[in-house]
mmCIF file of C-alpha atoms and ligand atoms in Angstrom:
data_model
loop_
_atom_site.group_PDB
_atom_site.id
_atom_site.type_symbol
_atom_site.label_atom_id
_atom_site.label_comp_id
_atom_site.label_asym_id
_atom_site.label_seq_id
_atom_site.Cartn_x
_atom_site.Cartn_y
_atom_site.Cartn_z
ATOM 1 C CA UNK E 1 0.000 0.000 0.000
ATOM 2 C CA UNK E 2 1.594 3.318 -1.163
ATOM 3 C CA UNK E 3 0.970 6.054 1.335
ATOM 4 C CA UNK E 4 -0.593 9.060 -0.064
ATOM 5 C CA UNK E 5 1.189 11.997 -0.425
ATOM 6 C CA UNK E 6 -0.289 15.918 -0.285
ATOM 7 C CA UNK E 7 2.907 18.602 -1.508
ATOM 8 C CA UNK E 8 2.278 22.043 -1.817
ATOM 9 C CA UNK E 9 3.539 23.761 -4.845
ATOM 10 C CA UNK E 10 3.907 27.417 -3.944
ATOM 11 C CA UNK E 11 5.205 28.475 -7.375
ATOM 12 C CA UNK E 12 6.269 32.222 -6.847
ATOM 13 C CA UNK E 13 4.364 33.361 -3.648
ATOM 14 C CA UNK E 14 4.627 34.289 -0.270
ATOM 15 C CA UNK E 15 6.462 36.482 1.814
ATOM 16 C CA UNK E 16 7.996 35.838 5.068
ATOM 17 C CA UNK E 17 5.111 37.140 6.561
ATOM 18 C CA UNK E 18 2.760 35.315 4.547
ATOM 19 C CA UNK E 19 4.541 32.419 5.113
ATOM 20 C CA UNK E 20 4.941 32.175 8.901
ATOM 21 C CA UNK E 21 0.876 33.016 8.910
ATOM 22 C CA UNK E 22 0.446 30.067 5.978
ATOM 23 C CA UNK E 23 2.904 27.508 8.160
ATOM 24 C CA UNK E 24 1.514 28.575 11.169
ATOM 25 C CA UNK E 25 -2.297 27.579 9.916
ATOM 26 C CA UNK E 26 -1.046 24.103 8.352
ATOM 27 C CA UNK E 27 0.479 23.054 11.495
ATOM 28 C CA UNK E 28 -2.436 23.856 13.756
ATOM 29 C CA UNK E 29 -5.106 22.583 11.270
ATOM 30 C CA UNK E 30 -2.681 19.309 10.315
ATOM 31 C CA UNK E 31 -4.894 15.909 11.178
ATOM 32 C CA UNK E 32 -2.645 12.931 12.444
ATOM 33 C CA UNK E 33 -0.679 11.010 10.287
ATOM 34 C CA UNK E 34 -2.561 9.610 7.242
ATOM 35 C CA UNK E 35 -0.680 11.022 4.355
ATOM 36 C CA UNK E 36 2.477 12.423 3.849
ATOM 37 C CA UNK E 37 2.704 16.441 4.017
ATOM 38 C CA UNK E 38 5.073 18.614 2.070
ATOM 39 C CA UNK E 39 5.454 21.941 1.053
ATOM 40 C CA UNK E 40 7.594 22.897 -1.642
ATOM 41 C CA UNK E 41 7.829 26.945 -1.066
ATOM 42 C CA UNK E 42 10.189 29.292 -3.007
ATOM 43 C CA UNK E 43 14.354 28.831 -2.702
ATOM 44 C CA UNK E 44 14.804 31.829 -0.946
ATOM 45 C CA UNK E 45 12.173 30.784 1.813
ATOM 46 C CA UNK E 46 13.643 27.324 2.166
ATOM 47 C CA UNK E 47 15.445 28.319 5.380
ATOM 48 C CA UNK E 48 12.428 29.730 7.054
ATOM 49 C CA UNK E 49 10.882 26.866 5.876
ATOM 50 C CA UNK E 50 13.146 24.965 8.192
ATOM 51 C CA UNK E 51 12.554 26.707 11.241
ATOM 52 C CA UNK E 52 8.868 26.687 10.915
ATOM 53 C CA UNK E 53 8.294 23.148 10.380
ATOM 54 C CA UNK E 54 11.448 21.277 11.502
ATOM 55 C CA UNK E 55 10.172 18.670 14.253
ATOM 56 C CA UNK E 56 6.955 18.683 12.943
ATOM 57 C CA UNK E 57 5.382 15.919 10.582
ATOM 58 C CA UNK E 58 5.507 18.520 7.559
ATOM 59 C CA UNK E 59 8.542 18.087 4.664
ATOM 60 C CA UNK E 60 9.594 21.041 2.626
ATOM 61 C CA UNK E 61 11.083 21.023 -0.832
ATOM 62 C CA UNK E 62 12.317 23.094 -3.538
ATOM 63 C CA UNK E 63 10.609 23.771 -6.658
ATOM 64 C CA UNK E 64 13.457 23.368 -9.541
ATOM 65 C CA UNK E 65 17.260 22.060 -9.080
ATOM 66 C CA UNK E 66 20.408 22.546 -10.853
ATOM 67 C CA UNK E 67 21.972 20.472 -13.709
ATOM 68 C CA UNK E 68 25.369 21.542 -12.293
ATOM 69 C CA UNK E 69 26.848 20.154 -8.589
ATOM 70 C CA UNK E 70 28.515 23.924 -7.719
ATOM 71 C CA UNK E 71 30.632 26.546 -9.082
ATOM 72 C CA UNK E 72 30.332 29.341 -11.461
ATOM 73 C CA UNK E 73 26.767 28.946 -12.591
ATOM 74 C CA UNK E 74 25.173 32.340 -11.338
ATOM 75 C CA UNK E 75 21.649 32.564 -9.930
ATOM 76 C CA UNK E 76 21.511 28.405 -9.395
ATOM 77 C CA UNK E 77 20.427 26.687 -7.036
ATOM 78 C CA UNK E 78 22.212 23.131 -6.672
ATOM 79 C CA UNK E 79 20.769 19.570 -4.731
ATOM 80 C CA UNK E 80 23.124 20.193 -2.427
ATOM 81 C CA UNK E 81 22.252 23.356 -1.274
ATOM 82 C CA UNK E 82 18.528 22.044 -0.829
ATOM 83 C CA UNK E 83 19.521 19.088 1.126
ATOM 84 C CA UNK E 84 21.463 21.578 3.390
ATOM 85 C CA UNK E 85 18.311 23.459 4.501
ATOM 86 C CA UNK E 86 16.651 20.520 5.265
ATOM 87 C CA UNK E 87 14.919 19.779 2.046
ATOM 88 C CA UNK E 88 13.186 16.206 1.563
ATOM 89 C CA UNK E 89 12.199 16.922 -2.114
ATOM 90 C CA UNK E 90 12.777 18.938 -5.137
ATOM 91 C CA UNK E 91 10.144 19.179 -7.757
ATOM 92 C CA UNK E 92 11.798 18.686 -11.114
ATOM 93 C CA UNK E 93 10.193 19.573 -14.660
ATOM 94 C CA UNK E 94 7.609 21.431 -14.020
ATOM 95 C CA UNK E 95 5.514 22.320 -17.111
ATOM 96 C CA UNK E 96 6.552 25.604 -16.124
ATOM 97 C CA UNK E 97 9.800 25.299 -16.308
ATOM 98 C CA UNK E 98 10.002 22.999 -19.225
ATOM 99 C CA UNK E 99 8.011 25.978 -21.328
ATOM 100 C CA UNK E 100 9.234 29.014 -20.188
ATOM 101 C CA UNK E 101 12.601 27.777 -19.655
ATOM 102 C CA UNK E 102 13.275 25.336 -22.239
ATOM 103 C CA UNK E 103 13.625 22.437 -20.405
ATOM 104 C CA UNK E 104 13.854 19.610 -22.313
ATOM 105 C CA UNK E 105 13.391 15.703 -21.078
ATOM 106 C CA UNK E 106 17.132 15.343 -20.814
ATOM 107 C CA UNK E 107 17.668 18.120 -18.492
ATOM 108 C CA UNK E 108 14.414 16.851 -16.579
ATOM 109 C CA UNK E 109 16.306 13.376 -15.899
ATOM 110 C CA UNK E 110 19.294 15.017 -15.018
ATOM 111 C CA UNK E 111 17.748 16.947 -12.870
ATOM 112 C CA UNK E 112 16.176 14.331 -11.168
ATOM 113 C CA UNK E 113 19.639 12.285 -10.841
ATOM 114 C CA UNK E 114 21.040 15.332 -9.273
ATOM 115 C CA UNK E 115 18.660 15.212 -6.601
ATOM 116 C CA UNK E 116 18.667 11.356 -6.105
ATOM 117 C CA UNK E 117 22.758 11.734 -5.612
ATOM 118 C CA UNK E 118 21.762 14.421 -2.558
ATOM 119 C CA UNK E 119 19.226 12.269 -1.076
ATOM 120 C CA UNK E 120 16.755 14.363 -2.108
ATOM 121 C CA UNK E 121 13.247 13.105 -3.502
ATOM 122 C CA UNK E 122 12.686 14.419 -7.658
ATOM 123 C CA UNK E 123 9.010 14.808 -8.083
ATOM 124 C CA UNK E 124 8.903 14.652 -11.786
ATOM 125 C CA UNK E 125 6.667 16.019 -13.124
ATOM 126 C CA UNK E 126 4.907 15.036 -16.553
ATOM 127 C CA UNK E 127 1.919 16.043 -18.453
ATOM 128 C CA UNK E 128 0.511 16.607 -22.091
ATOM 129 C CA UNK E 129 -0.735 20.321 -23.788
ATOM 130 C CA UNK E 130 -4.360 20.545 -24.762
ATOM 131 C CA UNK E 131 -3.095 20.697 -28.332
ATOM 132 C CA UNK E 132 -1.743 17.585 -27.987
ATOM 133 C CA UNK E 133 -4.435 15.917 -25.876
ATOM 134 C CA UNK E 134 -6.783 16.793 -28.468
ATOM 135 C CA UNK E 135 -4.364 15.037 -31.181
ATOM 136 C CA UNK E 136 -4.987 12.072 -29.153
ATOM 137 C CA UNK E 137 -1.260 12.310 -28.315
ATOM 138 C CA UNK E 138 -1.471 12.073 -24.563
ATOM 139 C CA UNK E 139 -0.133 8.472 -24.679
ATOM 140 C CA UNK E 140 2.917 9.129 -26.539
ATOM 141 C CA UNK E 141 3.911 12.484 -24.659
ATOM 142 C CA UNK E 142 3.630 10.846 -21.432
ATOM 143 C CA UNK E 143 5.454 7.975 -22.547
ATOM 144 C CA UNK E 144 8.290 10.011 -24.032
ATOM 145 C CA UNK E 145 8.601 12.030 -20.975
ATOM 146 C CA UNK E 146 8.519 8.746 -18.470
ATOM 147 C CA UNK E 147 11.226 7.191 -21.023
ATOM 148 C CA UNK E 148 13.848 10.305 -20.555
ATOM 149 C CA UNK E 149 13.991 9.407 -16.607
ATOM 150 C CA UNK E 150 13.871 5.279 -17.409
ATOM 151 C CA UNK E 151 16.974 6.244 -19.518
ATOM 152 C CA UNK E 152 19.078 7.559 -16.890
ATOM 153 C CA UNK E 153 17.597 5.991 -13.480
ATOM 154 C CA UNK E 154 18.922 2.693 -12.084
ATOM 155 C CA UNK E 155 16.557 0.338 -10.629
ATOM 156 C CA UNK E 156 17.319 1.592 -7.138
ATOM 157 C CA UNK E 157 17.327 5.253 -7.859
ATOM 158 C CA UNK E 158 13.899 4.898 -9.752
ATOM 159 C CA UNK E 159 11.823 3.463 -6.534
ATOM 160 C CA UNK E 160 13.262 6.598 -4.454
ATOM 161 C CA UNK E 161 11.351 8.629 -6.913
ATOM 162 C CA UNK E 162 7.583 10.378 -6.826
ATOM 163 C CA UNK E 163 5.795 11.465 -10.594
ATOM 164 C CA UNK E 164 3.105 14.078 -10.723
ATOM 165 C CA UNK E 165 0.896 13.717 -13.532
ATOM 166 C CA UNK E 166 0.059 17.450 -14.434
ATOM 167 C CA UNK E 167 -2.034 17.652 -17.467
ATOM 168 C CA UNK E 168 -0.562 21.436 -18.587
ATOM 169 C CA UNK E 169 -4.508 22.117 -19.688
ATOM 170 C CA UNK E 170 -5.578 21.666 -16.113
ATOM 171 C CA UNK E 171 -2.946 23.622 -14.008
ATOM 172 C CA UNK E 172 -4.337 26.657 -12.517
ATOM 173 C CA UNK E 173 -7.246 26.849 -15.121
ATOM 174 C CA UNK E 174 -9.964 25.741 -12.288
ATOM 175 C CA UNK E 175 -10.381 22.899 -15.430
ATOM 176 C CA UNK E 176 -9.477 19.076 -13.725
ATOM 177 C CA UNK E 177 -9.135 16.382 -15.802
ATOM 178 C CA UNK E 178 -11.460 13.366 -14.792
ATOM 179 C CA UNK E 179 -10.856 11.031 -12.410
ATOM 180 C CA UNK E 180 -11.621 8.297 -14.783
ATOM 181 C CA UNK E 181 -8.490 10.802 -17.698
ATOM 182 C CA UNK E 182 -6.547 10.532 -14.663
ATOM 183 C CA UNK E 183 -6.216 7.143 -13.819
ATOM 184 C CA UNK E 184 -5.761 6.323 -17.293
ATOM 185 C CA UNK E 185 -2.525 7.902 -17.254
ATOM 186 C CA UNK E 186 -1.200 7.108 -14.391
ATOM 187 C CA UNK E 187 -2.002 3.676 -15.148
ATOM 188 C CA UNK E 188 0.163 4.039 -17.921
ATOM 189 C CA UNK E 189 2.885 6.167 -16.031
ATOM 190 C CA UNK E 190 2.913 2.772 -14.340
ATOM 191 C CA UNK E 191 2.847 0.304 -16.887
ATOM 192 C CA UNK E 192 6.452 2.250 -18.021
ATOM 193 C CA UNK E 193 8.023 2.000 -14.742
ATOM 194 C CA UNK E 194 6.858 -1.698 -14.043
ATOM 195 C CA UNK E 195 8.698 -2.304 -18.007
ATOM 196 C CA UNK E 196 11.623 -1.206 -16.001
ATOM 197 C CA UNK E 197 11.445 -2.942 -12.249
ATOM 198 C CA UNK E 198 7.801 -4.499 -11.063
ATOM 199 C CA UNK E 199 9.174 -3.440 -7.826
ATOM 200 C CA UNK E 200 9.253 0.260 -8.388
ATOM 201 C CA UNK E 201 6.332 0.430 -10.293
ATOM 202 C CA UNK E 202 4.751 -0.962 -6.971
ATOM 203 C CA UNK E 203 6.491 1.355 -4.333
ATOM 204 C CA UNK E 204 6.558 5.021 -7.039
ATOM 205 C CA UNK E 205 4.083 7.088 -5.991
ATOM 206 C CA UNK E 206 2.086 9.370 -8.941
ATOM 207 C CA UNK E 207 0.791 12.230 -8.075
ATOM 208 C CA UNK E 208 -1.668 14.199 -10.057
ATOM 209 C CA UNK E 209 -1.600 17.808 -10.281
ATOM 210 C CA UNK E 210 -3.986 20.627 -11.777
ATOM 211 C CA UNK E 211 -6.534 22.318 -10.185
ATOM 212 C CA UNK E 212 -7.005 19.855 -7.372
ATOM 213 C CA UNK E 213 -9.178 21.486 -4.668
ATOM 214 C CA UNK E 214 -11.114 20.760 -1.724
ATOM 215 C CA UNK E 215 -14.143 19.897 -3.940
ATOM 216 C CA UNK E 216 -12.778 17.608 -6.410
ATOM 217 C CA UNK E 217 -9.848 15.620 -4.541
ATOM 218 C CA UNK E 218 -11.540 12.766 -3.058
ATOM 219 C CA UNK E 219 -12.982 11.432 -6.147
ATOM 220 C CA UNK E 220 -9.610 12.287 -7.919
ATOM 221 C CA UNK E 221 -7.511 10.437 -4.835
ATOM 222 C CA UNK E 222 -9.724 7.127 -4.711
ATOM 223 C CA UNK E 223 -8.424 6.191 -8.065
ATOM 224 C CA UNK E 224 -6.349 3.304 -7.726
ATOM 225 C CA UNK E 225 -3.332 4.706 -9.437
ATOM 226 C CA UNK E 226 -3.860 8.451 -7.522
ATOM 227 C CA UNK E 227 -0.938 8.621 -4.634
ATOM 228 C CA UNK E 228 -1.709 11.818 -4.019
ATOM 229 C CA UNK E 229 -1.478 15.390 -4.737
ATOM 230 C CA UNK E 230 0.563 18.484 -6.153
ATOM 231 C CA UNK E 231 -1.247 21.463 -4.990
ATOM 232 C CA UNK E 232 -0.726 24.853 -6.648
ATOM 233 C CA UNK E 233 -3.512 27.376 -5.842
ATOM 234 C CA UNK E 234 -4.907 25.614 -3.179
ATOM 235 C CA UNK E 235 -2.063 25.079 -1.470
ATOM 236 C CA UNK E 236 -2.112 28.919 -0.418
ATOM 237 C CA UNK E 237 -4.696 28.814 1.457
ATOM 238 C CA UNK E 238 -4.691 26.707 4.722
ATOM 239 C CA UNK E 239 -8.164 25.437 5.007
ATOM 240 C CA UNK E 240 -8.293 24.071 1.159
ATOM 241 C CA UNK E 241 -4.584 22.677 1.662
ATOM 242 C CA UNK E 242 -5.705 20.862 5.064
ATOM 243 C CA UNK E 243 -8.853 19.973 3.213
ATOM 244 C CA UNK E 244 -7.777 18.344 0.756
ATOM 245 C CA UNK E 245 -4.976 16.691 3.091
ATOM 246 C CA UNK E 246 -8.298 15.239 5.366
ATOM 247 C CA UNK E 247 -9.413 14.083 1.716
ATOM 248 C CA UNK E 248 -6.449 11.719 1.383
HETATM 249 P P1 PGA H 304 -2.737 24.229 -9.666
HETATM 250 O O1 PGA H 304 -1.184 23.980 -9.936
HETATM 251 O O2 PGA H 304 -3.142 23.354 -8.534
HETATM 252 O O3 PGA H 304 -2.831 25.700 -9.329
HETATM 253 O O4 PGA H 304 -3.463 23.897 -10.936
HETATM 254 C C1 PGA H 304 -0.634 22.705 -9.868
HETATM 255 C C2 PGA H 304 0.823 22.756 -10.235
HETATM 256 O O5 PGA H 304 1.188 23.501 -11.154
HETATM 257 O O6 PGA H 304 1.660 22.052 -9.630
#
């Protein structure tokens, strides 16, 4: 049985005051331990993010990682550096990053690697444009994107990692795909792993990501292949983060 996990995608938001009033509200409001908690808030808050929620049953992350290990790479941030504040994840690939940044597959997997050699957890994240969904190409862009971290990832390294599922259609458009459009990917997201090891493929946990809220999460998180949750918009606001947490 994979336990379910909730991680907060704060994208760029907050402010340290913001934050300690966000933190403050999760930890009160936080239910006992049914599902994993994270919250993956922006680099520079990382630290804070430390002091608020060290001790507590609450993991932080960053949201994007370096290619590079140190050195003269300006403006970086490297897996090491995460892991140093504390960091129990990194979110890698974001459909944000891989459009407005150029991020190709490649970088994605080395990415992830990169946070695997720090101990850190990639959250990889995968998912198809509407344009492509509505060339019936959902399949093969999922596959493709899967394939780039098969390529690179040992068998060991690959059941240390977590996948979000983020159709790019659905993220912070209020529009969620289906349970039913869900599960079919991630049932394919886990099809490719088990074509690597049966044994990851049973321990990876797949998130799915866009526009989860309060109101749709359940259904979304009963799906057999669902293992939780990457919360953008709702994970700025306490009582639909903690809701949807009770939901898993
Ligand atoms: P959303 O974002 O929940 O606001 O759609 C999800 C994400 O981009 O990770």
């Amino acid at each position: 049985m994979r336990r379910k996990l909730i991680a907060g995608n704060w994208k760029m938001n907050g402010s340290l005051a913001a934050n300690a009033d966000l933190l403050a509200s999760i930890k009160a409001g936080l239910p006992g331990s049914a599902c994993d908690v994270a919250v993956c808030a922006p680099a520079i808050y990382l630290a804070q993010a430390k002091a608020e929620l060290s001790g507590t049953a609450i993991a932080w992350g960053g949201q994007d990682v370096s290619v590079h290990e140190s050195g003269a790479y300006t403006g970086e941030i490297s897996a090491a550096m995460l892991r140093d504040v504390g960091c129990r994840y990194a979110i890698v690939g974001h459909s944000e990053r891989r459009s407005y940044h150029n991020e190709s597959d490649e970088v994605v997997a080395l990415k992830a690697s990169r946070a695997l050699a720090s101990e850190l957890t990639p959250i990889i994240c995968v998912g198809e444009l509407l344009a492509e969904r509505e060339a019936g190409k959902t399949d093969e862009v999922v596959a493709r994107q899967i394939n780039a971290i098969l390529n690179v990832l040992d068998e060991e390294s690959l059941k240390s990692i977590v996948v979000a599922y983020e159709p790019v259609w659905a993220i912070g458009t209020g529009k969620t795909a289906t349970p039913q459009m869900a599960q079919d990917v991630h049932a394919l997201l886990r099809q490719r792993l088990a074509a690597k090891s049966a044994v990851a493929a049973e321990k990876v946990r797949i998130l799915y990501g866009g526009s989860m809220k309060p109101d749709n999460a359940k259904e979304l998180l009963s799906m057999p292949d669902i293992d939780g949750g990457l919360i953008g918009g709702a994970s700025l606001k306490a009582s639909d983060f903690l809701a949807i947490i009770n939901a898993a």
